[in-house]
mmCIF file of C-alpha atoms and ligand atoms in Angstrom:
data_model
loop_
_atom_site.group_PDB
_atom_site.id
_atom_site.type_symbol
_atom_site.label_atom_id
_atom_site.label_comp_id
_atom_site.label_asym_id
_atom_site.label_seq_id
_atom_site.Cartn_x
_atom_site.Cartn_y
_atom_site.Cartn_z
ATOM 1 C CA MET A 189 68.046 -30.296 -33.981
ATOM 2 C CA LYS A 190 65.183 -32.222 -35.519
ATOM 3 C CA ILE A 191 61.645 -31.340 -34.451
ATOM 4 C CA GLU A 192 59.752 -34.626 -34.439
ATOM 5 C CA LYS A 193 56.317 -33.426 -33.407
ATOM 6 C CA VAL A 194 54.466 -30.212 -32.565
ATOM 7 C CA LYS A 195 51.378 -29.936 -30.365
ATOM 8 C CA PHE A 196 48.993 -27.037 -29.873
ATOM 9 C CA ASP A 197 46.724 -26.945 -26.833
ATOM 10 C CA ARG A 198 44.215 -24.133 -26.871
ATOM 11 C CA LEU A 199 43.305 -23.037 -23.355
ATOM 12 C CA LYS A 200 41.043 -20.488 -21.768
ATOM 13 C CA MET A 201 41.856 -19.469 -18.202
ATOM 14 C CA PRO A 202 39.797 -17.038 -16.107
ATOM 15 C CA LEU A 203 41.764 -14.080 -14.755
ATOM 16 C CA LEU A 204 41.418 -13.467 -11.021
ATOM 17 C CA SER A 205 40.567 -9.882 -11.798
ATOM 18 C CA SER A 206 39.478 -8.487 -15.121
ATOM 19 C CA PHE A 207 41.982 -6.304 -16.932
ATOM 20 C CA GLN A 208 40.897 -3.159 -18.776
ATOM 21 C CA THR A 209 43.013 -1.230 -21.253
ATOM 22 C CA SER A 210 42.190 1.488 -23.753
ATOM 23 C CA PHE A 211 41.420 -1.293 -26.276
ATOM 24 C CA GLY A 212 39.091 -3.420 -24.194
ATOM 25 C CA THR A 213 38.581 -5.657 -21.178
ATOM 26 C CA VAL A 214 39.926 -9.188 -20.694
ATOM 27 C CA THR A 215 38.201 -11.400 -18.126
ATOM 28 C CA ALA A 216 39.558 -14.743 -19.315
ATOM 29 C CA ARG A 217 42.730 -15.298 -21.300
ATOM 30 C CA GLU A 218 42.570 -17.609 -24.278
ATOM 31 C CA PHE A 219 45.976 -18.691 -25.616
ATOM 32 C CA VAL A 220 47.856 -21.554 -27.224
ATOM 33 C CA LEU A 221 50.298 -23.733 -25.346
ATOM 34 C CA VAL A 222 52.936 -24.944 -27.804
ATOM 35 C CA SER A 223 54.892 -28.174 -27.255
ATOM 36 C CA VAL A 224 57.761 -29.238 -29.513
ATOM 37 C CA PHE A 225 59.249 -32.719 -29.237
ATOM 38 C CA GLY A 226 62.785 -33.902 -30.028
ATOM 39 C CA GLU A 227 65.270 -36.505 -28.745
ATOM 40 C CA GLY A 228 63.074 -37.438 -25.802
ATOM 41 C CA HIS A 229 62.648 -33.858 -24.597
ATOM 42 C CA VAL A 230 59.704 -31.454 -24.799
ATOM 43 C CA GLY A 231 60.049 -27.705 -25.228
ATOM 44 C CA TYR A 232 57.161 -25.463 -24.190
ATOM 45 C CA ALA A 233 56.093 -21.947 -25.043
ATOM 46 C CA GLU A 234 52.994 -19.863 -25.359
ATOM 47 C CA CYS A 235 51.515 -18.114 -28.375
ATOM 48 C CA VAL A 236 50.375 -14.806 -26.878
ATOM 49 C CA ALA A 237 48.059 -13.641 -29.676
ATOM 50 C CA MET A 238 44.744 -12.423 -28.281
ATOM 51 C CA ASP A 239 41.286 -13.540 -29.407
ATOM 52 C CA ALA A 240 40.698 -10.275 -31.311
ATOM 53 C CA PRO A 241 43.187 -8.122 -33.287
ATOM 54 C CA VAL A 242 43.106 -5.253 -30.777
ATOM 55 C CA TYR A 243 46.713 -5.152 -29.575
ATOM 56 C CA ASN A 244 48.308 -6.129 -32.876
ATOM 57 C CA GLU A 245 46.984 -7.542 -36.145
ATOM 58 C CA GLU A 246 47.067 -11.165 -35.026
ATOM 59 C CA THR A 247 44.439 -13.358 -33.433
ATOM 60 C CA ILE A 248 44.668 -16.860 -31.998
ATOM 61 C CA ASP A 249 43.013 -18.207 -35.143
ATOM 62 C CA SER A 250 45.278 -16.274 -37.497
ATOM 63 C CA ALA A 251 48.333 -17.501 -35.603
ATOM 64 C CA LEU A 252 47.154 -21.115 -35.764
ATOM 65 C CA HIS A 253 46.478 -20.723 -39.484
ATOM 66 C CA VAL A 254 49.926 -19.297 -40.241
ATOM 67 C CA ALA A 255 51.610 -21.930 -38.094
ATOM 68 C CA GLU A 256 49.716 -24.826 -39.667
ATOM 69 C CA GLN A 257 49.936 -23.657 -43.281
ATOM 70 C CA PHE A 258 53.351 -22.041 -43.454
ATOM 71 C CA ILE A 259 55.556 -22.956 -40.504
ATOM 72 C CA ILE A 260 54.958 -26.516 -39.324
ATOM 73 C CA PRO A 261 55.242 -28.389 -42.663
ATOM 74 C CA LYS A 262 58.665 -26.863 -43.360
ATOM 75 C CA LEU A 263 59.798 -27.126 -39.743
ATOM 76 C CA LEU A 264 59.087 -30.861 -39.568
ATOM 77 C CA GLU A 265 61.356 -31.536 -42.539
ATOM 78 C CA THR A 266 64.180 -29.194 -41.543
ATOM 79 C CA GLU A 267 67.293 -29.816 -39.468
ATOM 80 C CA LEU A 268 68.134 -26.786 -37.304
ATOM 81 C CA ASP A 269 71.705 -26.244 -36.076
ATOM 82 C CA THR A 270 70.536 -23.871 -33.371
ATOM 83 C CA PRO A 271 67.207 -22.187 -32.501
ATOM 84 C CA GLU A 272 68.544 -19.043 -34.220
ATOM 85 C CA ASP A 273 68.050 -20.773 -37.589
ATOM 86 C CA PHE A 274 64.286 -20.579 -37.118
ATOM 87 C CA SER A 275 64.054 -16.841 -37.650
ATOM 88 C CA THR A 276 66.266 -17.035 -40.749
ATOM 89 C CA ILE A 277 64.256 -19.883 -42.311
ATOM 90 C CA PHE A 278 60.928 -18.168 -41.697
ATOM 91 C CA SER A 279 61.980 -14.567 -42.324
ATOM 92 C CA TRP A 280 60.053 -14.680 -45.621
ATOM 93 C CA ILE A 281 56.795 -14.737 -43.637
ATOM 94 C CA ARG A 282 55.919 -11.108 -43.034
ATOM 95 C CA LYS A 283 54.834 -10.085 -39.534
ATOM 96 C CA ASN A 284 52.662 -12.734 -37.817
ATOM 97 C CA ASN A 285 55.260 -12.453 -35.083
ATOM 98 C CA MET A 286 53.222 -14.126 -32.366
ATOM 99 C CA ALA A 287 52.618 -17.144 -34.600
ATOM 100 C CA LYS A 288 56.372 -17.419 -35.155
ATOM 101 C CA SER A 289 57.318 -16.683 -31.582
ATOM 102 C CA GLY A 290 55.130 -19.386 -30.045
ATOM 103 C CA ILE A 291 57.005 -22.053 -31.974
ATOM 104 C CA GLU A 292 60.439 -20.431 -31.918
ATOM 105 C CA SER A 293 60.423 -19.945 -28.159
ATOM 106 C CA ALA A 294 59.388 -23.579 -27.628
ATOM 107 C CA ILE A 295 62.386 -24.602 -29.769
ATOM 108 C CA TRP A 296 64.644 -22.509 -27.525
ATOM 109 C CA ASP A 297 63.289 -24.342 -24.462
ATOM 110 C CA LEU A 298 63.826 -27.679 -26.212
ATOM 111 C CA TYR A 299 67.383 -26.699 -27.163
ATOM 112 C CA ALA A 300 68.222 -25.665 -23.613
ATOM 113 C CA LYS A 301 66.774 -28.915 -22.239
ATOM 114 C CA GLN A 302 68.660 -31.033 -24.791
ATOM 115 C CA ASN A 303 71.860 -29.299 -23.701
ATOM 116 C CA GLY A 304 71.105 -29.486 -19.985
ATOM 117 C CA ILE A 305 71.308 -25.715 -19.460
ATOM 118 C CA SER A 306 68.810 -23.121 -18.343
ATOM 119 C CA LEU A 307 67.038 -21.043 -20.978
ATOM 120 C CA SER A 308 68.540 -17.975 -19.327
ATOM 121 C CA LYS A 309 72.022 -19.383 -19.856
ATOM 122 C CA ALA A 310 71.235 -20.466 -23.438
ATOM 123 C CA LEU A 311 70.234 -16.870 -24.202
ATOM 124 C CA GLY A 312 73.324 -15.397 -22.557
ATOM 125 C CA GLY A 313 71.562 -14.067 -19.469
ATOM 126 C CA ASN A 314 73.775 -13.072 -16.565
ATOM 127 C CA LYS A 315 71.341 -12.198 -13.786
ATOM 128 C CA GLU A 316 70.308 -14.645 -11.085
ATOM 129 C CA GLU A 317 67.432 -12.459 -9.990
ATOM 130 C CA ILE A 318 65.233 -10.010 -11.839
ATOM 131 C CA GLU A 319 63.309 -7.028 -10.553
ATOM 132 C CA VAL A 320 59.618 -7.058 -11.388
ATOM 133 C CA GLY A 321 56.683 -4.686 -11.428
ATOM 134 C CA VAL A 322 52.953 -4.860 -12.044
ATOM 135 C CA SER A 323 50.618 -3.576 -14.711
ATOM 136 C CA ILE A 324 47.284 -2.378 -13.347
ATOM 137 C CA GLY A 325 44.330 -2.047 -15.700
ATOM 138 C CA ILE A 326 41.926 0.877 -15.815
ATOM 139 C CA GLU A 327 40.024 0.405 -12.568
ATOM 140 C CA PRO A 328 36.371 1.460 -12.326
ATOM 141 C CA THR A 329 37.181 3.935 -9.525
ATOM 142 C CA VAL A 330 40.149 5.960 -8.266
ATOM 143 C CA GLU A 331 39.722 4.409 -4.823
ATOM 144 C CA GLY A 332 39.846 0.931 -6.375
ATOM 145 C CA LEU A 333 43.055 1.836 -8.177
ATOM 146 C CA LEU A 334 44.678 3.215 -5.012
ATOM 147 C CA LYS A 335 43.799 0.024 -3.148
ATOM 148 C CA LYS A 336 45.474 -2.097 -5.800
ATOM 149 C CA VAL A 337 48.563 0.115 -5.862
ATOM 150 C CA GLU A 338 48.813 -0.137 -2.088
ATOM 151 C CA GLY A 339 48.617 -3.938 -2.153
ATOM 152 C CA PHE A 340 51.298 -4.286 -4.815
ATOM 153 C CA LEU A 341 53.594 -1.813 -3.047
ATOM 154 C CA GLU A 342 53.233 -3.915 0.101
ATOM 155 C CA GLU A 343 54.428 -6.940 -1.892
ATOM 156 C CA GLY A 344 57.477 -4.914 -2.873
ATOM 157 C CA TYR A 345 56.820 -4.618 -6.613
ATOM 158 C CA LYS A 346 59.507 -2.374 -8.081
ATOM 159 C CA LYS A 347 57.455 -0.632 -10.751
ATOM 160 C CA ILE A 348 53.804 0.349 -10.758
ATOM 161 C CA LYS A 349 52.303 0.757 -14.205
ATOM 162 C CA ILE A 350 48.800 2.087 -14.553
ATOM 163 C CA LYS A 351 46.772 2.024 -17.729
ATOM 164 C CA ILE A 352 45.374 5.327 -18.939
ATOM 165 C CA LYS A 353 43.074 6.523 -21.714
ATOM 166 C CA PRO A 354 41.637 9.925 -22.634
ATOM 167 C CA GLY A 355 39.528 11.141 -19.725
ATOM 168 C CA VAL A 356 41.040 8.623 -17.311
ATOM 169 C CA ASP A 357 44.573 9.902 -17.120
ATOM 170 C CA VAL A 358 45.870 12.992 -15.307
ATOM 171 C CA GLU A 359 43.466 12.632 -12.394
ATOM 172 C CA ARG A 360 44.533 8.975 -11.884
ATOM 173 C CA VAL A 361 48.250 9.743 -11.952
ATOM 174 C CA LYS A 362 47.728 12.707 -9.623
ATOM 175 C CA ALA A 363 45.753 10.564 -7.170
ATOM 176 C CA VAL A 364 48.522 7.929 -7.016
ATOM 177 C CA ARG A 365 51.221 10.580 -6.490
ATOM 178 C CA GLU A 366 49.161 12.344 -3.804
ATOM 179 C CA ARG A 367 48.590 9.094 -1.901
ATOM 180 C CA PHE A 368 51.981 7.394 -2.314
ATOM 181 C CA GLY A 369 54.370 10.258 -3.056
ATOM 182 C CA TYR A 370 57.065 10.771 -5.636
ATOM 183 C CA ASP A 371 59.445 8.026 -4.518
ATOM 184 C CA ILE A 372 57.438 5.134 -5.941
ATOM 185 C CA PRO A 373 58.488 4.110 -9.467
ATOM 186 C CA LEU A 374 55.305 4.994 -11.358
ATOM 187 C CA MET A 375 54.538 4.885 -15.079
ATOM 188 C CA ALA A 376 51.506 5.012 -17.356
ATOM 189 C CA ASP A 377 50.627 2.931 -20.433
ATOM 190 C CA ALA A 378 48.207 4.455 -22.946
ATOM 191 C CA ASN A 379 48.102 1.597 -25.469
ATOM 192 C CA SER A 380 48.006 4.064 -28.373
ATOM 193 C CA ALA A 381 44.953 5.980 -27.153
ATOM 194 C CA TYR A 382 46.179 9.526 -27.891
ATOM 195 C CA THR A 383 47.195 11.692 -30.844
ATOM 196 C CA LEU A 384 49.313 14.831 -31.065
ATOM 197 C CA ALA A 385 46.053 16.784 -30.627
ATOM 198 C CA ASP A 386 46.233 15.631 -26.980
ATOM 199 C CA LEU A 387 49.617 17.281 -26.443
ATOM 200 C CA GLU A 388 48.366 19.517 -23.619
ATOM 201 C CA THR A 389 47.039 16.546 -21.630
ATOM 202 C CA LEU A 390 50.237 14.584 -22.167
ATOM 203 C CA LYS A 391 52.325 17.601 -21.118
ATOM 204 C CA GLN A 392 50.332 17.889 -17.904
ATOM 205 C CA LEU A 393 51.613 14.438 -16.984
ATOM 206 C CA ASP A 394 55.200 15.769 -16.901
ATOM 207 C CA GLN A 395 54.655 17.345 -13.484
ATOM 208 C CA TYR A 396 54.063 13.882 -11.948
ATOM 209 C CA LYS A 397 57.579 12.680 -12.815
ATOM 210 C CA LEU A 398 56.576 9.341 -14.303
ATOM 211 C CA ILE A 399 59.503 7.050 -15.030
ATOM 212 C CA MET A 400 58.036 6.784 -18.523
ATOM 213 C CA ILE A 401 54.874 6.943 -20.584
ATOM 214 C CA GLU A 402 54.332 3.849 -22.684
ATOM 215 C CA GLN A 403 52.973 3.992 -26.241
ATOM 216 C CA PRO A 404 50.947 7.214 -26.004
ATOM 217 C CA LEU A 405 50.374 7.525 -29.778
ATOM 218 C CA ALA A 406 49.315 5.259 -32.642
ATOM 219 C CA HIS A 407 50.315 1.588 -32.668
ATOM 220 C CA ASP A 408 52.091 2.009 -36.022
ATOM 221 C CA ASP A 409 53.724 5.365 -35.410
ATOM 222 C CA ILE A 410 57.292 6.446 -34.751
ATOM 223 C CA VAL A 411 57.211 9.892 -36.410
ATOM 224 C CA ASP A 412 54.674 11.591 -34.147
ATOM 225 C CA HIS A 413 56.280 9.932 -31.130
ATOM 226 C CA SER A 414 59.548 11.610 -32.044
ATOM 227 C CA LYS A 415 57.763 14.974 -32.183
ATOM 228 C CA LEU A 416 56.075 14.242 -28.875
ATOM 229 C CA GLN A 417 59.315 13.165 -27.193
ATOM 230 C CA ARG A 418 60.795 16.563 -28.026
ATOM 231 C CA GLU A 419 57.891 18.220 -26.188
ATOM 232 C CA LEU A 420 57.931 16.012 -23.101
ATOM 233 C CA GLU A 421 60.324 15.673 -20.191
ATOM 234 C CA THR A 422 58.887 12.235 -19.412
ATOM 235 C CA PRO A 423 60.700 9.485 -21.353
ATOM 236 C CA ILE A 424 58.559 7.746 -23.950
ATOM 237 C CA CYS A 425 58.684 3.946 -24.032
ATOM 238 C CA LEU A 426 57.528 2.183 -27.177
ATOM 239 C CA ASP A 427 55.605 -1.078 -27.068
ATOM 240 C CA GLU A 428 53.169 -1.604 -30.003
ATOM 241 C CA SER A 429 55.338 0.292 -32.540
ATOM 242 C CA ILE A 430 58.352 -2.027 -32.268
ATOM 243 C CA HIS A 431 58.038 -5.306 -34.188
ATOM 244 C CA SER A 432 61.603 -5.811 -35.316
ATOM 245 C CA LEU A 433 65.240 -4.870 -34.989
ATOM 246 C CA GLU A 434 64.736 -2.423 -37.876
ATOM 247 C CA ASP A 435 61.800 -0.765 -36.097
ATOM 248 C CA ALA A 436 63.966 -0.364 -32.997
ATOM 249 C CA ARG A 437 66.852 1.086 -35.004
ATOM 250 C CA LYS A 438 64.596 3.619 -36.708
ATOM 251 C CA ALA A 439 62.806 4.644 -33.513
ATOM 252 C CA ILE A 440 66.120 5.183 -31.744
ATOM 253 C CA GLU A 441 67.533 7.108 -34.711
ATOM 254 C CA LEU A 442 64.452 9.357 -34.852
ATOM 255 C CA GLY A 443 64.430 9.922 -31.093
ATOM 256 C CA SER A 444 60.920 8.477 -30.847
ATOM 257 C CA CYS A 445 61.590 6.887 -27.459
ATOM 258 C CA LYS A 446 64.172 6.678 -24.681
ATOM 259 C CA ILE A 447 63.135 3.224 -23.491
ATOM 260 C CA ILE A 448 61.855 0.089 -25.250
ATOM 261 C CA ASN A 449 59.454 -2.530 -23.929
ATOM 262 C CA ILE A 450 60.473 -5.892 -25.386
ATOM 263 C CA LYS A 451 57.781 -8.543 -25.714
ATOM 264 C CA ILE A 452 59.000 -11.832 -27.121
ATOM 265 C CA GLY A 453 55.743 -12.467 -29.011
ATOM 266 C CA ARG A 454 55.491 -8.996 -30.509
ATOM 267 C CA VAL A 455 58.972 -9.199 -32.046
ATOM 268 C CA GLY A 456 58.728 -12.766 -33.395
ATOM 269 C CA GLY A 457 60.639 -14.745 -30.806
ATOM 270 C CA LEU A 458 63.646 -14.923 -28.521
ATOM 271 C CA THR A 459 66.281 -14.530 -31.240
ATOM 272 C CA GLN A 460 64.803 -11.199 -32.332
ATOM 273 C CA ALA A 461 64.200 -10.134 -28.721
ATOM 274 C CA LYS A 462 67.874 -10.710 -28.002
ATOM 275 C CA LYS A 463 68.944 -8.758 -31.101
ATOM 276 C CA ILE A 464 66.796 -5.781 -30.100
ATOM 277 C CA HIS A 465 68.188 -6.028 -26.580
ATOM 278 C CA ASP A 466 71.752 -5.967 -27.926
ATOM 279 C CA LEU A 467 71.099 -2.976 -30.202
ATOM 280 C CA CYS A 468 69.480 -1.044 -27.358
ATOM 281 C CA GLN A 469 72.432 -1.847 -25.118
ATOM 282 C CA GLU A 470 74.827 -0.489 -27.731
ATOM 283 C CA LYS A 471 72.724 2.671 -28.144
ATOM 284 C CA GLY A 472 72.256 3.324 -24.416
ATOM 285 C CA ILE A 473 68.519 2.585 -24.485
ATOM 286 C CA PRO A 474 67.371 0.621 -21.425
ATOM 287 C CA VAL A 475 64.775 -2.107 -21.987
ATOM 288 C CA TRP A 476 62.277 -4.032 -19.903
ATOM 289 C CA CYS A 477 60.163 -7.096 -20.502
ATOM 290 C CA GLY A 478 56.500 -6.427 -21.177
ATOM 291 C CA GLY A 479 53.684 -8.873 -20.582
ATOM 292 C CA MET A 480 50.664 -10.222 -22.466
ATOM 293 C CA LEU A 481 48.788 -11.677 -19.472
ATOM 294 C CA GLU A 482 50.733 -14.895 -19.943
ATOM 295 C CA SER A 483 50.235 -18.184 -18.210
ATOM 296 C CA GLY A 484 53.235 -19.527 -16.335
ATOM 297 C CA ILE A 485 54.767 -20.915 -19.520
ATOM 298 C CA GLY A 486 54.985 -17.559 -21.289
ATOM 299 C CA ARG A 487 55.966 -15.966 -17.987
ATOM 300 C CA ALA A 488 58.895 -18.372 -17.654
ATOM 301 C CA HIS A 489 60.212 -17.234 -21.044
ATOM 302 C CA ASN A 490 59.852 -13.612 -19.934
ATOM 303 C CA ILE A 491 61.898 -14.339 -16.817
ATOM 304 C CA ALA A 492 64.647 -15.954 -18.879
ATOM 305 C CA VAL A 493 64.910 -13.093 -21.373
ATOM 306 C CA ALA A 494 64.798 -10.501 -18.587
ATOM 307 C CA SER A 495 67.994 -12.048 -17.185
ATOM 308 C CA LEU A 496 69.932 -10.404 -20.063
ATOM 309 C CA SER A 497 72.017 -7.496 -18.832
ATOM 310 C CA ASN A 498 70.278 -4.534 -20.522
ATOM 311 C CA PHE A 499 66.905 -5.415 -18.991
ATOM 312 C CA THR A 500 67.650 -2.775 -16.360
ATOM 313 C CA ILE A 501 64.063 -1.651 -15.716
ATOM 314 C CA PRO A 502 61.657 -3.930 -13.799
ATOM 315 C CA GLY A 503 59.330 -5.800 -16.174
ATOM 316 C CA ASP A 504 55.617 -6.659 -16.150
ATOM 317 C CA THR A 505 56.503 -10.250 -15.191
ATOM 318 C CA SER A 506 54.503 -10.420 -11.980
ATOM 319 C CA ALA A 507 53.898 -13.466 -9.759
ATOM 320 C CA SER A 508 51.440 -16.182 -10.908
ATOM 321 C CA LYS A 509 48.958 -15.251 -8.188
ATOM 322 C CA LYS A 510 48.457 -11.765 -9.605
ATOM 323 C CA TYR A 511 46.659 -13.437 -12.515
ATOM 324 C CA TRP A 512 45.591 -17.004 -11.801
ATOM 325 C CA ALA A 513 43.802 -19.089 -9.191
ATOM 326 C CA GLU A 514 46.000 -21.955 -10.429
ATOM 327 C CA ASP A 515 48.832 -21.582 -12.887
ATOM 328 C CA ILE A 516 49.776 -24.282 -15.411
ATOM 329 C CA ILE A 517 53.330 -24.529 -14.062
ATOM 330 C CA GLU A 518 55.022 -25.949 -11.010
ATOM 331 C CA PRO A 519 56.225 -24.203 -8.961
ATOM 332 C CA ASP A 520 54.277 -20.965 -9.379
ATOM 333 C CA VAL A 521 56.202 -17.823 -10.273
ATOM 334 C CA VAL A 522 56.656 -16.234 -6.850
ATOM 335 C CA LEU A 523 58.453 -13.262 -5.396
ATOM 336 C CA SER A 524 61.518 -14.801 -3.750
ATOM 337 C CA LYS A 525 62.099 -11.451 -2.026
ATOM 338 C CA PRO A 526 59.994 -8.284 -2.241
ATOM 339 C CA GLY A 527 59.743 -7.361 -5.940
ATOM 340 C CA ILE A 528 62.260 -10.041 -6.988
ATOM 341 C CA VAL A 529 61.869 -13.214 -9.043
ATOM 342 C CA THR A 530 64.705 -15.754 -8.968
ATOM 343 C CA VAL A 531 65.804 -16.955 -12.419
ATOM 344 C CA PRO A 532 65.589 -20.766 -12.488
ATOM 345 C CA LYS A 533 68.837 -22.703 -12.958
ATOM 346 C CA GLU A 534 67.203 -25.986 -14.024
ATOM 347 C CA PRO A 535 67.347 -26.977 -17.714
ATOM 348 C CA GLY A 536 65.115 -25.027 -20.093
ATOM 349 C CA ILE A 537 62.452 -22.736 -18.682
ATOM 350 C CA GLY A 538 62.952 -24.368 -15.287
ATOM 351 C CA TYR A 539 59.264 -24.896 -14.502
ATOM 352 C CA LYS A 540 57.265 -28.107 -14.949
ATOM 353 C CA LEU A 541 53.957 -28.225 -16.780
ATOM 354 C CA ARG A 542 50.926 -29.046 -14.627
ATOM 355 C CA GLN A 543 48.986 -31.324 -16.963
ATOM 356 C CA ASP A 544 46.044 -31.470 -14.519
ATOM 357 C CA VAL A 545 45.548 -27.708 -14.796
ATOM 358 C CA VAL A 546 46.069 -27.753 -18.580
ATOM 359 C CA ASP A 547 43.344 -30.426 -18.869
ATOM 360 C CA LYS A 548 40.985 -28.347 -16.760
ATOM 361 C CA TYR A 549 41.127 -25.304 -19.050
ATOM 362 C CA LEU A 550 41.627 -27.110 -22.366
ATOM 363 C CA LEU A 551 39.390 -26.153 -25.312
ATOM 364 C CA SER A 552 41.048 -28.222 -28.053
ATOM 365 C CA SER A 553 44.310 -29.901 -29.061
ATOM 366 C CA LYS A 554 46.041 -30.651 -32.313
ATOM 367 C CA VAL A 555 49.164 -32.679 -33.032
ATOM 368 C CA TYR A 556 51.372 -32.365 -36.117
HETATM 369 O O1 LIG B 665 50.821 -8.107 -16.676
HETATM 370 C C1 LIG B 665 50.992 -8.192 -17.885
HETATM 371 O O2 LIG B 665 51.115 -9.276 -18.476
HETATM 372 C C2 LIG B 665 51.039 -6.918 -18.688
HETATM 373 C C3 LIG B 665 49.689 -6.519 -19.108
HETATM 374 C C4 LIG B 665 49.703 -5.412 -20.133
HETATM 375 O O3 LIG B 665 50.055 -4.302 -19.806
HETATM 376 C C5 LIG B 665 49.207 -5.746 -21.477
HETATM 377 C C6 LIG B 665 48.355 -6.834 -21.569
HETATM 378 C C7 LIG B 665 47.811 -7.207 -22.779
HETATM 379 C C8 LIG B 665 48.121 -6.487 -23.902
HETATM 380 C C9 LIG B 665 48.985 -5.393 -23.829
HETATM 381 C C10 LIG B 665 49.551 -5.023 -22.622
HETATM 382 C C11 LIG B 665 50.554 -3.892 -22.646
HETATM 383 O O4 LIG B 665 51.623 -3.933 -22.064
HETATM 384 O O5 LIG B 665 50.318 -2.939 -23.348
HETATM 385 MG MG1 LIG B 666 52.000 -1.659 -23.343
#
């Protein structure tokens, strides 16, 4: 494979409803749409870095810098046998996983299109449908939260994740359980907002039988998580702490989690995502696909990766209309049945780019 040209379109799209986590509030999502060109085809992906380094160390600007200075010049003069070569060639670049992933995932889409197969098939996915859930931010009021939960349950979403932070935690989980009972698949995501000093609060959550608690402790920790997991009945799921196959191996070995959230961007691309998936499968650790408030392009990649067999827990890959007034893809990501998204069979990601919508939200473009 020869990459003939790379294009970055920087977009800013307003979210239908603002999204609050323990690290801040997002009202509009700024991101980079990546296009890679080769043999008459175009592969698309999304760089999911955020505008500030609050989720991980990257920002949109840092990702663009790393891509422009260290990835693109080499990429444009290199012949790849398969998309897997990308992560080998650029393994010398430490971290900056979202910068790598934006380009690597676009190459996977290009590869699948050049070979006339779906991205799901190219990755070795074997599911025709995936189960999906929703991630609900910290709502201003309990009543507001309950209303959102009710709406998403009516749409059939198969997992309800609510964001928590110190002071907005036990009472929220309790309220959801009291209103909707113990049969709904409920979990909480703390985005690293607690420490072991909060053990008593975290233990109180056990009584509400959450399917998991996601990343309760520091973003760079696996040691305290392993101590915490020994104190909790609720399974811990790691998100922020897992950047690589090695991180996953160590966390599993230490008993720091029982579940892993795989985000393609956080781990540096689809090749690494697949490797972590395979390791987890071998070790009996179920995985699910997390989200970064993606546009339809990033969402399409999430759908494809979630079609791999060990993605046994519904992911945060919700329908387009949970996020956007208009998505940049055609068709929208929709629930084909309650809580189900059908994995496209068309070549590549299986969704077309809506250039009219891209143009509407475009901040700047650059071609290499
Ligand atoms: O709906 C989604 O895309 C998931 C949203 C979400 O939970 C999230 C969004 C931005 C950054 C981090 C996270 C997270 O999973 O921790
Ligand atoms: Mg998370």
